[in-house]
Amino acid sequence: CSFTISAGPHSIRIGYRLDGNKLIATVTCGASPGCKGWIALGILPQAGQPTGGTAIVGWLDGWASPHFVGKYHLNGNAQAPNLMHYKKQSLHDTYIYRKDGKVIMSFVATLGAEGHFPTTPLSYTHLMAAAGAYTSLVPFPGKDVGFVTGDLLMGKAAPSSPSPPPLPPPLPDR
């Protein structure tokens, strides 16, 4: 399955598959001028609201030595997501590299509370994608950030809102 998220001038493609509560993903930022230093995919508790979310950020050159993919807590500070404690860095099979002008990051993540991600239904997941030059700090939110709500189970972007719960039965007259 895949989604494409527009993040400023960047087109970020998320290709993935699910294996139980594991997300096996490849995130690719097309060959745009500013997409050469870092790329991120976030899972958010609310649509378009990074606060309280978790982002997987991959770095090339510059800030990390020389390549790094890690989990960050999005705490609402517009300029500084926090790198999660090493005991919460439960990603595996992480890679980030540049090929044909594109930045490509791949990883396997455990979703839900066990993986330190917001516990949103897979059928209605709020996603964020972002990218930037290696000389910039990671801005969440910023001009090179995009959001989409998707159905990860069906591989569809922008599903309709979940149905509201049914109304309770009327109270009997007294």
mmCIF file of N, CA, C and O in Angstrom, residues 17-116:
data_model
loop_
_atom_site.group_PDB
_atom_site.id
_atom_site.type_symbol
_atom_site.label_atom_id
_atom_site.label_comp_id
_atom_site.label_asym_id
_atom_site.label_seq_id
_atom_site.Cartn_x
_atom_site.Cartn_y
_atom_site.Cartn_z
ATOM 1 N N ARG A 17 3.616 -1.969 4.445
ATOM 2 C CA ARG A 17 2.749 -3.128 4.654
ATOM 3 C C ARG A 17 2.653 -3.348 6.151
ATOM 4 O O ARG A 17 3.506 -2.899 6.924
ATOM 5 N N LEU A 18 1.584 -3.986 6.568
ATOM 6 C CA LEU A 18 1.364 -4.286 7.976
ATOM 7 C C LEU A 18 1.547 -5.775 8.210
ATOM 8 O O LEU A 18 1.139 -6.592 7.385
ATOM 9 N N ASP A 19 2.151 -6.093 9.336
ATOM 10 C CA ASP A 19 2.307 -7.476 9.769
ATOM 11 C C ASP A 19 1.943 -7.491 11.250
ATOM 12 O O ASP A 19 2.783 -7.218 12.101
ATOM 13 N N GLY A 20 0.653 -7.731 11.526
ATOM 14 C CA GLY A 20 0.171 -7.610 12.904
ATOM 15 C C GLY A 20 0.265 -6.151 13.323
ATOM 16 O O GLY A 20 -0.252 -5.277 12.647
ATOM 17 N N ASN A 21 0.971 -5.882 14.426
ATOM 18 C CA ASN A 21 1.134 -4.498 14.870
ATOM 19 C C ASN A 21 2.463 -3.893 14.397
ATOM 20 O O ASN A 21 2.898 -2.869 14.892
ATOM 21 N N LYS A 22 3.069 -4.512 13.409
ATOM 22 C CA LYS A 22 4.326 -4.007 12.835
ATOM 23 C C LYS A 22 4.036 -3.242 11.541
ATOM 24 O O LYS A 22 3.301 -3.714 10.677
ATOM 25 N N LEU A 23 4.634 -2.057 11.438
ATOM 26 C CA LEU A 23 4.576 -1.253 10.225
ATOM 27 C C LEU A 23 5.929 -1.372 9.552
ATOM 28 O O LEU A 23 6.955 -0.997 10.127
ATOM 29 N N ILE A 24 5.952 -1.917 8.361
ATOM 30 C CA ILE A 24 7.178 -2.080 7.576
ATOM 31 C C ILE A 24 7.069 -1.047 6.463
ATOM 32 O O ILE A 24 6.199 -1.152 5.598
ATOM 33 N N ALA A 25 7.918 -0.014 6.521
ATOM 34 C CA ALA A 25 7.699 1.143 5.650
ATOM 35 C C ALA A 25 8.972 1.615 4.957
ATOM 36 O O ALA A 25 10.074 1.450 5.469
ATOM 37 N N THR A 26 8.749 2.236 3.797
ATOM 38 C CA THR A 26 9.778 2.966 3.067
ATOM 39 C C THR A 26 9.198 4.340 2.764
ATOM 40 O O THR A 26 8.108 4.446 2.199
ATOM 41 N N VAL A 27 9.918 5.376 3.169
ATOM 42 C CA VAL A 27 9.485 6.754 2.977
ATOM 43 C C VAL A 27 10.464 7.394 2.004
ATOM 44 O O VAL A 27 11.671 7.369 2.225
ATOM 45 N N THR A 28 9.942 7.972 0.917
ATOM 46 C CA THR A 28 10.794 8.527 -0.134
ATOM 47 C C THR A 28 10.416 9.969 -0.407
ATOM 48 O O THR A 28 9.246 10.284 -0.627
ATOM 49 N N CYS A 29 11.418 10.836 -0.396
ATOM 50 C CA CYS A 29 11.215 12.231 -0.766
ATOM 51 C C CYS A 29 11.805 12.426 -2.149
ATOM 52 O O CYS A 29 12.989 12.144 -2.370
ATOM 53 N N GLY A 30 10.968 12.890 -3.065
ATOM 54 C CA GLY A 30 11.403 13.088 -4.442
ATOM 55 C C GLY A 30 12.552 14.070 -4.556
ATOM 56 O O GLY A 30 12.903 14.764 -3.605
ATOM 57 N N ALA A 31 13.131 14.131 -5.707
ATOM 58 C CA ALA A 31 14.319 14.955 -5.948
ATOM 59 C C ALA A 31 13.946 16.430 -6.009
ATOM 60 O O ALA A 31 13.874 17.029 -7.073
ATOM 61 N N SER A 32 13.678 17.036 -4.841
ATOM 62 C CA SER A 32 13.393 18.469 -4.782
ATOM 63 C C SER A 32 14.556 19.161 -4.081
ATOM 64 O O SER A 32 15.274 18.540 -3.306
ATOM 65 N N PRO A 33 14.765 20.442 -4.335
ATOM 66 C CA PRO A 33 15.958 21.119 -3.840
ATOM 67 C C PRO A 33 16.178 21.022 -2.323
ATOM 68 O O PRO A 33 17.288 20.822 -1.881
ATOM 69 N N GLY A 34 15.140 21.170 -1.525
ATOM 70 C CA GLY A 34 15.322 21.170 -0.078
ATOM 71 C C GLY A 34 15.319 19.805 0.562
ATOM 72 O O GLY A 34 15.563 19.666 1.749
ATOM 73 N N CYS A 35 15.017 18.782 -0.201
ATOM 74 C CA CYS A 35 14.904 17.436 0.354
ATOM 75 C C CYS A 35 16.234 16.712 0.190
ATOM 76 O O CYS A 35 16.399 15.912 -0.712
ATOM 77 N N LYS A 36 17.158 17.023 1.081
ATOM 78 C CA LYS A 36 18.445 16.366 0.951
ATOM 79 C C LYS A 36 19.100 16.052 2.280
ATOM 80 O O LYS A 36 20.136 15.428 2.305
ATOM 81 N N GLY A 37 18.494 16.473 3.390
ATOM 82 C CA GLY A 37 19.138 16.257 4.675
ATOM 83 C C GLY A 37 18.380 15.361 5.619
ATOM 84 O O GLY A 37 18.961 14.506 6.271
ATOM 85 N N TRP A 38 17.075 15.538 5.722
ATOM 86 C CA TRP A 38 16.284 14.706 6.615
ATOM 87 C C TRP A 38 14.881 14.517 6.045
ATOM 88 O O TRP A 38 14.413 15.283 5.223
ATOM 89 N N ILE A 39 14.236 13.466 6.531
ATOM 90 C CA ILE A 39 12.875 13.122 6.126
ATOM 91 C C ILE A 39 12.180 12.542 7.354
ATOM 92 O O ILE A 39 12.832 11.937 8.209
ATOM 93 N N ALA A 40 10.874 12.771 7.474
ATOM 94 C CA ALA A 40 10.155 12.305 8.661
ATOM 95 C C ALA A 40 8.763 11.799 8.310
ATOM 96 O O ALA A 40 8.130 12.289 7.383
ATOM 97 N N LEU A 41 8.313 10.828 9.091
ATOM 98 C CA LEU A 41 6.943 10.331 9.042
ATOM 99 C C LEU A 41 6.437 10.308 10.472
ATOM 100 O O LEU A 41 7.079 9.721 11.350
ATOM 101 N N GLY A 42 5.304 10.970 10.709
ATOM 102 C CA GLY A 42 4.741 11.015 12.051
ATOM 103 C C GLY A 42 3.374 10.380 12.104
ATOM 104 O O GLY A 42 2.631 10.382 11.122
ATOM 105 N N ILE A 43 3.050 9.836 13.269
ATOM 106 C CA ILE A 43 1.703 9.338 13.563
ATOM 107 C C ILE A 43 1.193 10.204 14.703
ATOM 108 O O ILE A 43 1.849 10.335 15.746
ATOM 109 N N LEU A 44 0.030 10.831 14.482
ATOM 110 C CA LEU A 44 -0.470 11.863 15.376
ATOM 111 C C LEU A 44 -1.757 11.438 16.062
ATOM 112 O O LEU A 44 -2.557 10.696 15.491
ATOM 113 N N PRO A 45 -2.007 11.945 17.283
ATOM 114 C CA PRO A 45 -3.264 11.618 17.958
ATOM 115 C C PRO A 45 -4.459 12.355 17.365
ATOM 116 O O PRO A 45 -5.594 11.892 17.467
ATOM 117 N N GLN A 46 -4.226 13.538 16.737
ATOM 118 C CA GLN A 46 -5.289 14.321 16.127
ATOM 119 C C GLN A 46 -4.841 14.801 14.752
ATOM 120 O O GLN A 46 -3.661 15.103 14.552
ATOM 121 N N ALA A 47 -5.770 14.908 13.833
ATOM 122 C CA ALA A 47 -5.451 15.343 12.465
ATOM 123 C C ALA A 47 -4.810 16.725 12.456
ATOM 124 O O ALA A 47 -5.331 17.660 13.065
ATOM 125 N N GLY A 48 -3.659 16.833 11.799
ATOM 126 C CA GLY A 48 -2.996 18.116 11.622
ATOM 127 C C GLY A 48 -2.386 18.706 12.875
ATOM 128 O O GLY A 48 -1.919 19.836 12.852
ATOM 129 N N GLN A 49 -2.370 17.964 13.978
ATOM 130 C CA GLN A 49 -1.857 18.466 15.255
ATOM 131 C C GLN A 49 -0.703 17.589 15.727
ATOM 132 O O GLN A 49 -0.916 16.534 16.313
ATOM 133 N N PRO A 50 0.553 18.019 15.508
ATOM 134 C CA PRO A 50 1.696 17.189 15.893
ATOM 135 C C PRO A 50 1.838 16.928 17.391
ATOM 136 O O PRO A 50 2.361 15.898 17.789
ATOM 137 N N THR A 51 1.367 17.851 18.245
ATOM 138 C CA THR A 51 1.564 17.700 19.686
ATOM 139 C C THR A 51 1.051 16.351 20.172
ATOM 140 O O THR A 51 -0.085 15.979 19.923
ATOM 141 N N GLY A 52 1.932 15.613 20.861
ATOM 142 C CA GLY A 52 1.572 14.304 21.399
ATOM 143 C C GLY A 52 1.834 13.167 20.433
ATOM 144 O O GLY A 52 1.624 12.012 20.766
ATOM 145 N N GLY A 53 2.301 13.487 19.233
ATOM 146 C CA GLY A 53 2.569 12.461 18.241
ATOM 147 C C GLY A 53 3.982 11.913 18.347
ATOM 148 O O GLY A 53 4.791 12.344 19.173
ATOM 149 N N THR A 54 4.244 10.947 17.498
ATOM 150 C CA THR A 54 5.569 10.340 17.401
ATOM 151 C C THR A 54 6.010 10.426 15.954
ATOM 152 O O THR A 54 5.236 10.122 15.051
ATOM 153 N N ALA A 55 7.256 10.847 15.747
ATOM 154 C CA ALA A 55 7.797 10.932 14.392
ATOM 155 C C ALA A 55 9.030 10.053 14.283
ATOM 156 O O ALA A 55 9.828 9.959 15.215
ATOM 157 N N ILE A 56 9.155 9.414 13.147
ATOM 158 C CA ILE A 56 10.373 8.698 12.798
ATOM 159 C C ILE A 56 11.119 9.622 11.847
ATOM 160 O O ILE A 56 10.583 10.003 10.804
ATOM 161 N N VAL A 57 12.321 10.024 12.250
ATOM 162 C CA VAL A 57 13.100 10.985 11.476
ATOM 163 C C VAL A 57 14.403 10.321 11.058
ATOM 164 O O VAL A 57 15.084 9.714 11.879
ATOM 165 N N GLY A 58 14.712 10.444 9.788
ATOM 166 C CA GLY A 58 15.983 9.962 9.270
ATOM 167 C C GLY A 58 16.837 11.132 8.837
ATOM 168 O O GLY A 58 16.342 12.062 8.199
ATOM 169 N N TRP A 59 18.112 11.100 9.227
ATOM 170 C CA TRP A 59 19.059 12.172 8.920
ATOM 171 C C TRP A 59 20.151 11.657 8.000
ATOM 172 O O TRP A 59 20.651 10.557 8.182
ATOM 173 N N LEU A 60 20.555 12.478 7.057
ATOM 174 C CA LEU A 60 21.744 12.244 6.226
ATOM 175 C C LEU A 60 22.656 13.443 6.429
ATOM 176 O O LEU A 60 22.209 14.577 6.323
ATOM 177 N N ASP A 61 23.912 13.216 6.692
ATOM 178 C CA ASP A 61 24.887 14.296 6.800
ATOM 179 C C ASP A 61 24.500 15.308 7.888
ATOM 180 O O ASP A 61 23.410 15.300 8.403
ATOM 181 N N GLY A 62 25.411 16.144 8.197
ATOM 182 C CA GLY A 62 25.109 17.273 9.060
ATOM 183 C C GLY A 62 24.975 16.945 10.524
ATOM 184 O O GLY A 62 25.950 16.723 11.208
ATOM 185 N N TRP A 63 23.747 16.869 11.035
ATOM 186 C CA TRP A 63 23.499 16.793 12.471
ATOM 187 C C TRP A 63 23.807 15.436 13.073
ATOM 188 O O TRP A 63 24.199 15.330 14.227
ATOM 189 N N ALA A 64 23.560 14.372 12.389
ATOM 190 C CA ALA A 64 23.813 13.037 12.927
ATOM 191 C C ALA A 64 25.050 12.472 12.239
ATOM 192 O O ALA A 64 25.463 12.938 11.200
ATOM 193 N N SER A 65 25.627 11.469 12.834
ATOM 194 C CA SER A 65 26.893 10.998 12.259
ATOM 195 C C SER A 65 26.777 9.614 11.664
ATOM 196 O O SER A 65 26.565 8.685 12.413
ATOM 197 N N PRO A 66 26.975 9.447 10.417
ATOM 198 C CA PRO A 66 26.579 10.360 9.348
ATOM 199 C C PRO A 66 25.151 10.086 8.915
ATOM 200 O O PRO A 66 24.549 10.874 8.221
ATOM 201 N N HIS A 67 24.592 8.955 9.344
ATOM 202 C CA HIS A 67 23.212 8.598 9.010
ATOM 203 C C HIS A 67 22.534 8.108 10.288
ATOM 204 O O HIS A 67 23.137 7.362 11.055
ATOM 205 N N PHE A 68 21.281 8.495 10.484
ATOM 206 C CA PHE A 68 20.579 8.099 11.698
ATOM 207 C C PHE A 68 19.088 8.062 11.418
ATOM 208 O O PHE A 68 18.551 8.956 10.763
ATOM 209 N N VAL A 69 18.403 7.049 11.934
ATOM 210 C CA VAL A 69 16.943 6.968 11.908
ATOM 211 C C VAL A 69 16.507 6.712 13.341
ATOM 212 O O VAL A 69 16.978 5.760 13.977
ATOM 213 N N GLY A 70 15.647 7.576 13.870
ATOM 214 C CA GLY A 70 15.213 7.426 15.258
ATOM 215 C C GLY A 70 13.806 7.935 15.474
ATOM 216 O O GLY A 70 13.218 8.589 14.610
ATOM 217 N N LYS A 71 13.278 7.640 16.661
ATOM 218 C CA LYS A 71 11.931 8.073 17.040
ATOM 219 C C LYS A 71 12.022 9.336 17.892
ATOM 220 O O LYS A 71 12.858 9.431 18.785
ATOM 221 N N TYR A 72 11.135 10.265 17.597
ATOM 222 C CA TYR A 72 11.077 11.539 18.293
ATOM 223 C C TYR A 72 9.682 11.763 18.845
ATOM 224 O O TYR A 72 8.688 11.424 18.186
ATOM 225 N N HIS A 73 9.596 12.351 20.029
ATOM 226 C CA HIS A 73 8.322 12.739 20.611
ATOM 227 C C HIS A 73 8.031 14.167 20.170
ATOM 228 O O HIS A 73 8.888 15.034 20.276
ATOM 229 N N LEU A 74 6.843 14.394 19.667
ATOM 230 C CA LEU A 74 6.437 15.730 19.218
ATOM 231 C C LEU A 74 5.694 16.392 20.372
ATOM 232 O O LEU A 74 4.548 16.077 20.644
ATOM 233 N N ASN A 75 6.375 17.310 21.041
ATOM 234 C CA ASN A 75 5.841 17.871 22.276
ATOM 235 C C ASN A 75 5.190 19.233 22.122
ATOM 236 O O ASN A 75 4.878 19.869 23.112
ATOM 237 N N GLY A 76 5.040 19.722 20.915
ATOM 238 C CA GLY A 76 4.396 21.009 20.702
ATOM 239 C C GLY A 76 5.380 22.144 20.522
ATOM 240 O O GLY A 76 5.000 23.232 20.143
ATOM 241 N N ASN A 77 6.664 21.915 20.782
ATOM 242 C CA ASN A 77 7.663 22.945 20.549
ATOM 243 C C ASN A 77 7.935 22.981 19.049
ATOM 244 O O ASN A 77 8.421 22.018 18.482
ATOM 245 N N ALA A 78 7.629 24.090 18.426
ATOM 246 C CA ALA A 78 7.681 24.175 16.963
ATOM 247 C C ALA A 78 9.070 23.926 16.381
ATOM 248 O O ALA A 78 9.193 23.594 15.222
ATOM 249 N N GLN A 79 10.108 24.093 17.139
ATOM 250 C CA GLN A 79 11.442 23.954 16.573
ATOM 251 C C GLN A 79 12.217 22.746 17.090
ATOM 252 O O GLN A 79 13.294 22.478 16.605
ATOM 253 N N ALA A 80 11.732 22.033 18.072
ATOM 254 C CA ALA A 80 12.595 21.004 18.662
ATOM 255 C C ALA A 80 11.842 19.768 19.130
ATOM 256 O O ALA A 80 11.508 19.648 20.294
ATOM 257 N N PRO A 81 11.578 18.828 18.230
ATOM 258 C CA PRO A 81 11.050 17.544 18.703
ATOM 259 C C PRO A 81 12.140 16.869 19.533
ATOM 260 O O PRO A 81 13.323 17.106 19.341
ATOM 261 N N ASN A 82 11.729 16.059 20.494
ATOM 262 C CA ASN A 82 12.689 15.421 21.396
ATOM 263 C C ASN A 82 12.975 13.997 20.973
ATOM 264 O O ASN A 82 12.045 13.202 20.783
ATOM 265 N N LEU A 83 14.263 13.673 20.875
ATOM 266 C CA LEU A 83 14.660 12.301 20.607
ATOM 267 C C LEU A 83 14.221 11.448 21.789
ATOM 268 O O LEU A 83 14.485 11.786 22.948
ATOM 269 N N MET A 84 13.518 10.349 21.514
ATOM 270 C CA MET A 84 13.064 9.471 22.597
ATOM 271 C C MET A 84 14.252 8.784 23.264
ATOM 272 O O MET A 84 15.297 8.579 22.642
ATOM 273 N N HIS A 85 14.050 8.435 24.504
ATOM 274 C CA HIS A 85 15.053 7.708 25.284
ATOM 275 C C HIS A 85 15.457 6.445 24.535
ATOM 276 O O HIS A 85 14.643 5.841 23.823
ATOM 277 N N TYR A 86 16.703 6.039 24.704
ATOM 278 C CA TYR A 86 17.201 4.879 23.947
ATOM 279 C C TYR A 86 16.386 3.618 24.205
ATOM 280 O O TYR A 86 16.287 2.754 23.348
ATOM 281 N N LYS A 87 15.756 3.493 25.374
ATOM 282 C CA LYS A 87 14.938 2.306 25.654
ATOM 283 C C LYS A 87 13.643 2.300 24.842
ATOM 284 O O LYS A 87 13.010 1.266 24.717
ATOM 285 N N LYS A 88 13.265 3.452 24.305
ATOM 286 C CA LYS A 88 12.062 3.549 23.476
ATOM 287 C C LYS A 88 12.388 3.537 21.981
ATOM 288 O O LYS A 88 11.497 3.630 21.156
ATOM 289 N N GLN A 89 13.651 3.420 21.644
ATOM 290 C CA GLN A 89 14.067 3.358 20.239
ATOM 291 C C GLN A 89 13.910 1.919 19.741
ATOM 292 O O GLN A 89 14.873 1.197 19.569
ATOM 293 N N SER A 90 12.651 1.524 19.554
ATOM 294 C CA SER A 90 12.334 0.138 19.213
ATOM 295 C C SER A 90 12.275 -0.125 17.712
ATOM 296 O O SER A 90 11.824 -1.184 17.291
ATOM 297 N N LEU A 91 12.717 0.827 16.896
ATOM 298 C CA LEU A 91 12.759 0.600 15.453
ATOM 299 C C LEU A 91 13.810 -0.448 15.139
ATOM 300 O O LEU A 91 14.796 -0.579 15.856
ATOM 301 N N HIS A 92 13.610 -1.163 14.061
ATOM 302 C CA HIS A 92 14.682 -2.034 13.585
ATOM 303 C C HIS A 92 14.683 -2.058 12.070
ATOM 304 O O HIS A 92 13.794 -1.514 11.418
ATOM 305 N N ASP A 93 15.754 -2.628 11.521
ATOM 306 C CA ASP A 93 15.969 -2.644 10.074
ATOM 307 C C ASP A 93 15.859 -1.232 9.499
ATOM 308 O O ASP A 93 15.188 -0.997 8.502
ATOM 309 N N THR A 94 16.526 -0.272 10.151
ATOM 310 C CA THR A 94 16.474 1.117 9.711
ATOM 311 C C THR A 94 17.582 1.413 8.709
ATOM 312 O O THR A 94 18.714 0.929 8.848
ATOM 313 N N TYR A 95 17.227 2.176 7.687
ATOM 314 C CA TYR A 95 18.171 2.611 6.667
ATOM 315 C C TYR A 95 17.763 3.995 6.202
ATOM 316 O O TYR A 95 16.576 4.318 6.140
ATOM 317 N N ILE A 96 18.736 4.806 5.845
ATOM 318 C CA ILE A 96 18.468 6.050 5.142
ATOM 319 C C ILE A 96 19.614 6.267 4.171
ATOM 320 O O ILE A 96 20.780 6.043 4.510
ATOM 321 N N TYR A 97 19.262 6.651 2.945
ATOM 322 C CA TYR A 97 20.291 6.845 1.929
ATOM 323 C C TYR A 97 19.747 7.761 0.836
ATOM 324 O O TYR A 97 18.556 8.067 0.803
ATOM 325 N N ARG A 98 20.635 8.192 -0.031
ATOM 326 C CA ARG A 98 20.283 9.032 -1.153
ATOM 327 C C ARG A 98 20.534 8.244 -2.434
ATOM 328 O O ARG A 98 21.574 7.609 -2.582
ATOM 329 N N LYS A 99 19.560 8.264 -3.343
ATOM 330 C CA LYS A 99 19.703 7.570 -4.617
ATOM 331 C C LYS A 99 18.972 8.368 -5.688
ATOM 332 O O LYS A 99 17.797 8.705 -5.509
ATOM 333 N N ASP A 100 19.644 8.655 -6.776
ATOM 334 C CA ASP A 100 19.060 9.401 -7.900
ATOM 335 C C ASP A 100 18.405 10.702 -7.436
ATOM 336 O O ASP A 100 17.330 11.071 -7.904
ATOM 337 N N GLY A 101 19.041 11.391 -6.487
ATOM 338 C CA GLY A 101 18.528 12.661 -5.991
ATOM 339 C C GLY A 101 17.414 12.547 -4.980
ATOM 340 O O GLY A 101 16.907 13.553 -4.496
ATOM 341 N N LYS A 102 16.987 11.343 -4.638
ATOM 342 C CA LYS A 102 15.910 11.129 -3.676
ATOM 343 C C LYS A 102 16.494 10.715 -2.327
ATOM 344 O O LYS A 102 17.533 10.065 -2.267
ATOM 345 N N VAL A 103 15.808 11.086 -1.242
ATOM 346 C CA VAL A 103 16.158 10.601 0.091
ATOM 347 C C VAL A 103 15.178 9.481 0.415
ATOM 348 O O VAL A 103 13.959 9.653 0.299
ATOM 349 N N ILE A 104 15.718 8.335 0.810
ATOM 350 C CA ILE A 104 14.896 7.140 1.054
ATOM 351 C C ILE A 104 15.203 6.621 2.458
ATOM 352 O O ILE A 104 16.363 6.412 2.807
ATOM 353 N N MET A 105 14.158 6.443 3.245
ATOM 354 C CA MET A 105 14.286 5.936 4.603
ATOM 355 C C MET A 105 13.387 4.703 4.736
ATOM 356 O O MET A 105 12.253 4.706 4.260
ATOM 357 N N SER A 106 13.891 3.660 5.369
ATOM 358 C CA SER A 106 13.057 2.482 5.620
ATOM 359 C C SER A 106 13.250 2.044 7.060
ATOM 360 O O SER A 106 14.275 2.312 7.686
ATOM 361 N N PHE A 107 12.223 1.369 7.581
ATOM 362 C CA PHE A 107 12.243 0.945 8.981
ATOM 363 C C PHE A 107 11.125 -0.056 9.223
ATOM 364 O O PHE A 107 10.198 -0.192 8.418
ATOM 365 N N VAL A 108 11.215 -0.721 10.370
ATOM 366 C CA VAL A 108 10.132 -1.545 10.903
ATOM 367 C C VAL A 108 9.819 -0.976 12.280
ATOM 368 O O VAL A 108 10.721 -0.813 13.116
ATOM 369 N N ALA A 109 8.542 -0.644 12.514
ATOM 370 C CA ALA A 109 8.115 -0.052 13.783
ATOM 371 C C ALA A 109 6.961 -0.851 14.361
ATOM 372 O O ALA A 109 6.117 -1.364 13.623
ATOM 373 N N THR A 110 6.922 -0.946 15.681
ATOM 374 C CA THR A 110 5.790 -1.535 16.394
ATOM 375 C C THR A 110 4.810 -0.411 16.684
ATOM 376 O O THR A 110 5.187 0.593 17.292
ATOM 377 N N LEU A 111 3.569 -0.548 16.228
ATOM 378 C CA LEU A 111 2.563 0.493 16.416
ATOM 379 C C LEU A 111 1.880 0.380 17.765
ATOM 380 O O LEU A 111 1.978 -0.635 18.449
ATOM 381 N N GLY A 112 1.148 1.432 18.121
ATOM 382 C CA GLY A 112 0.397 1.453 19.366
ATOM 383 C C GLY A 112 1.274 1.790 20.558
ATOM 384 O O GLY A 112 2.432 2.170 20.432
ATOM 385 N N ALA A 113 0.697 1.635 21.742
ATOM 386 C CA ALA A 113 1.375 2.009 22.979
ATOM 387 C C ALA A 113 2.678 1.232 23.169
ATOM 388 O O ALA A 113 3.666 1.774 23.658
ATOM 389 N N GLU A 114 2.693 -0.029 22.781
ATOM 390 C CA GLU A 114 3.894 -0.852 22.930
ATOM 391 C C GLU A 114 5.080 -0.247 22.175
ATOM 392 O O GLU A 114 6.212 -0.299 22.631
ATOM 393 N N GLY A 115 4.817 0.364 21.046
ATOM 394 C CA GLY A 115 5.877 0.992 20.257
ATOM 395 C C GLY A 115 6.006 2.481 20.517
ATOM 396 O O GLY A 115 6.722 3.181 19.822
ATOM 397 N N HIS A 116 5.270 2.991 21.520
ATOM 398 C CA HIS A 116 5.302 4.398 21.896
ATOM 399 C C HIS A 116 4.773 5.303 20.795
ATOM 400 O O HIS A 116 5.293 6.382 20.543
#
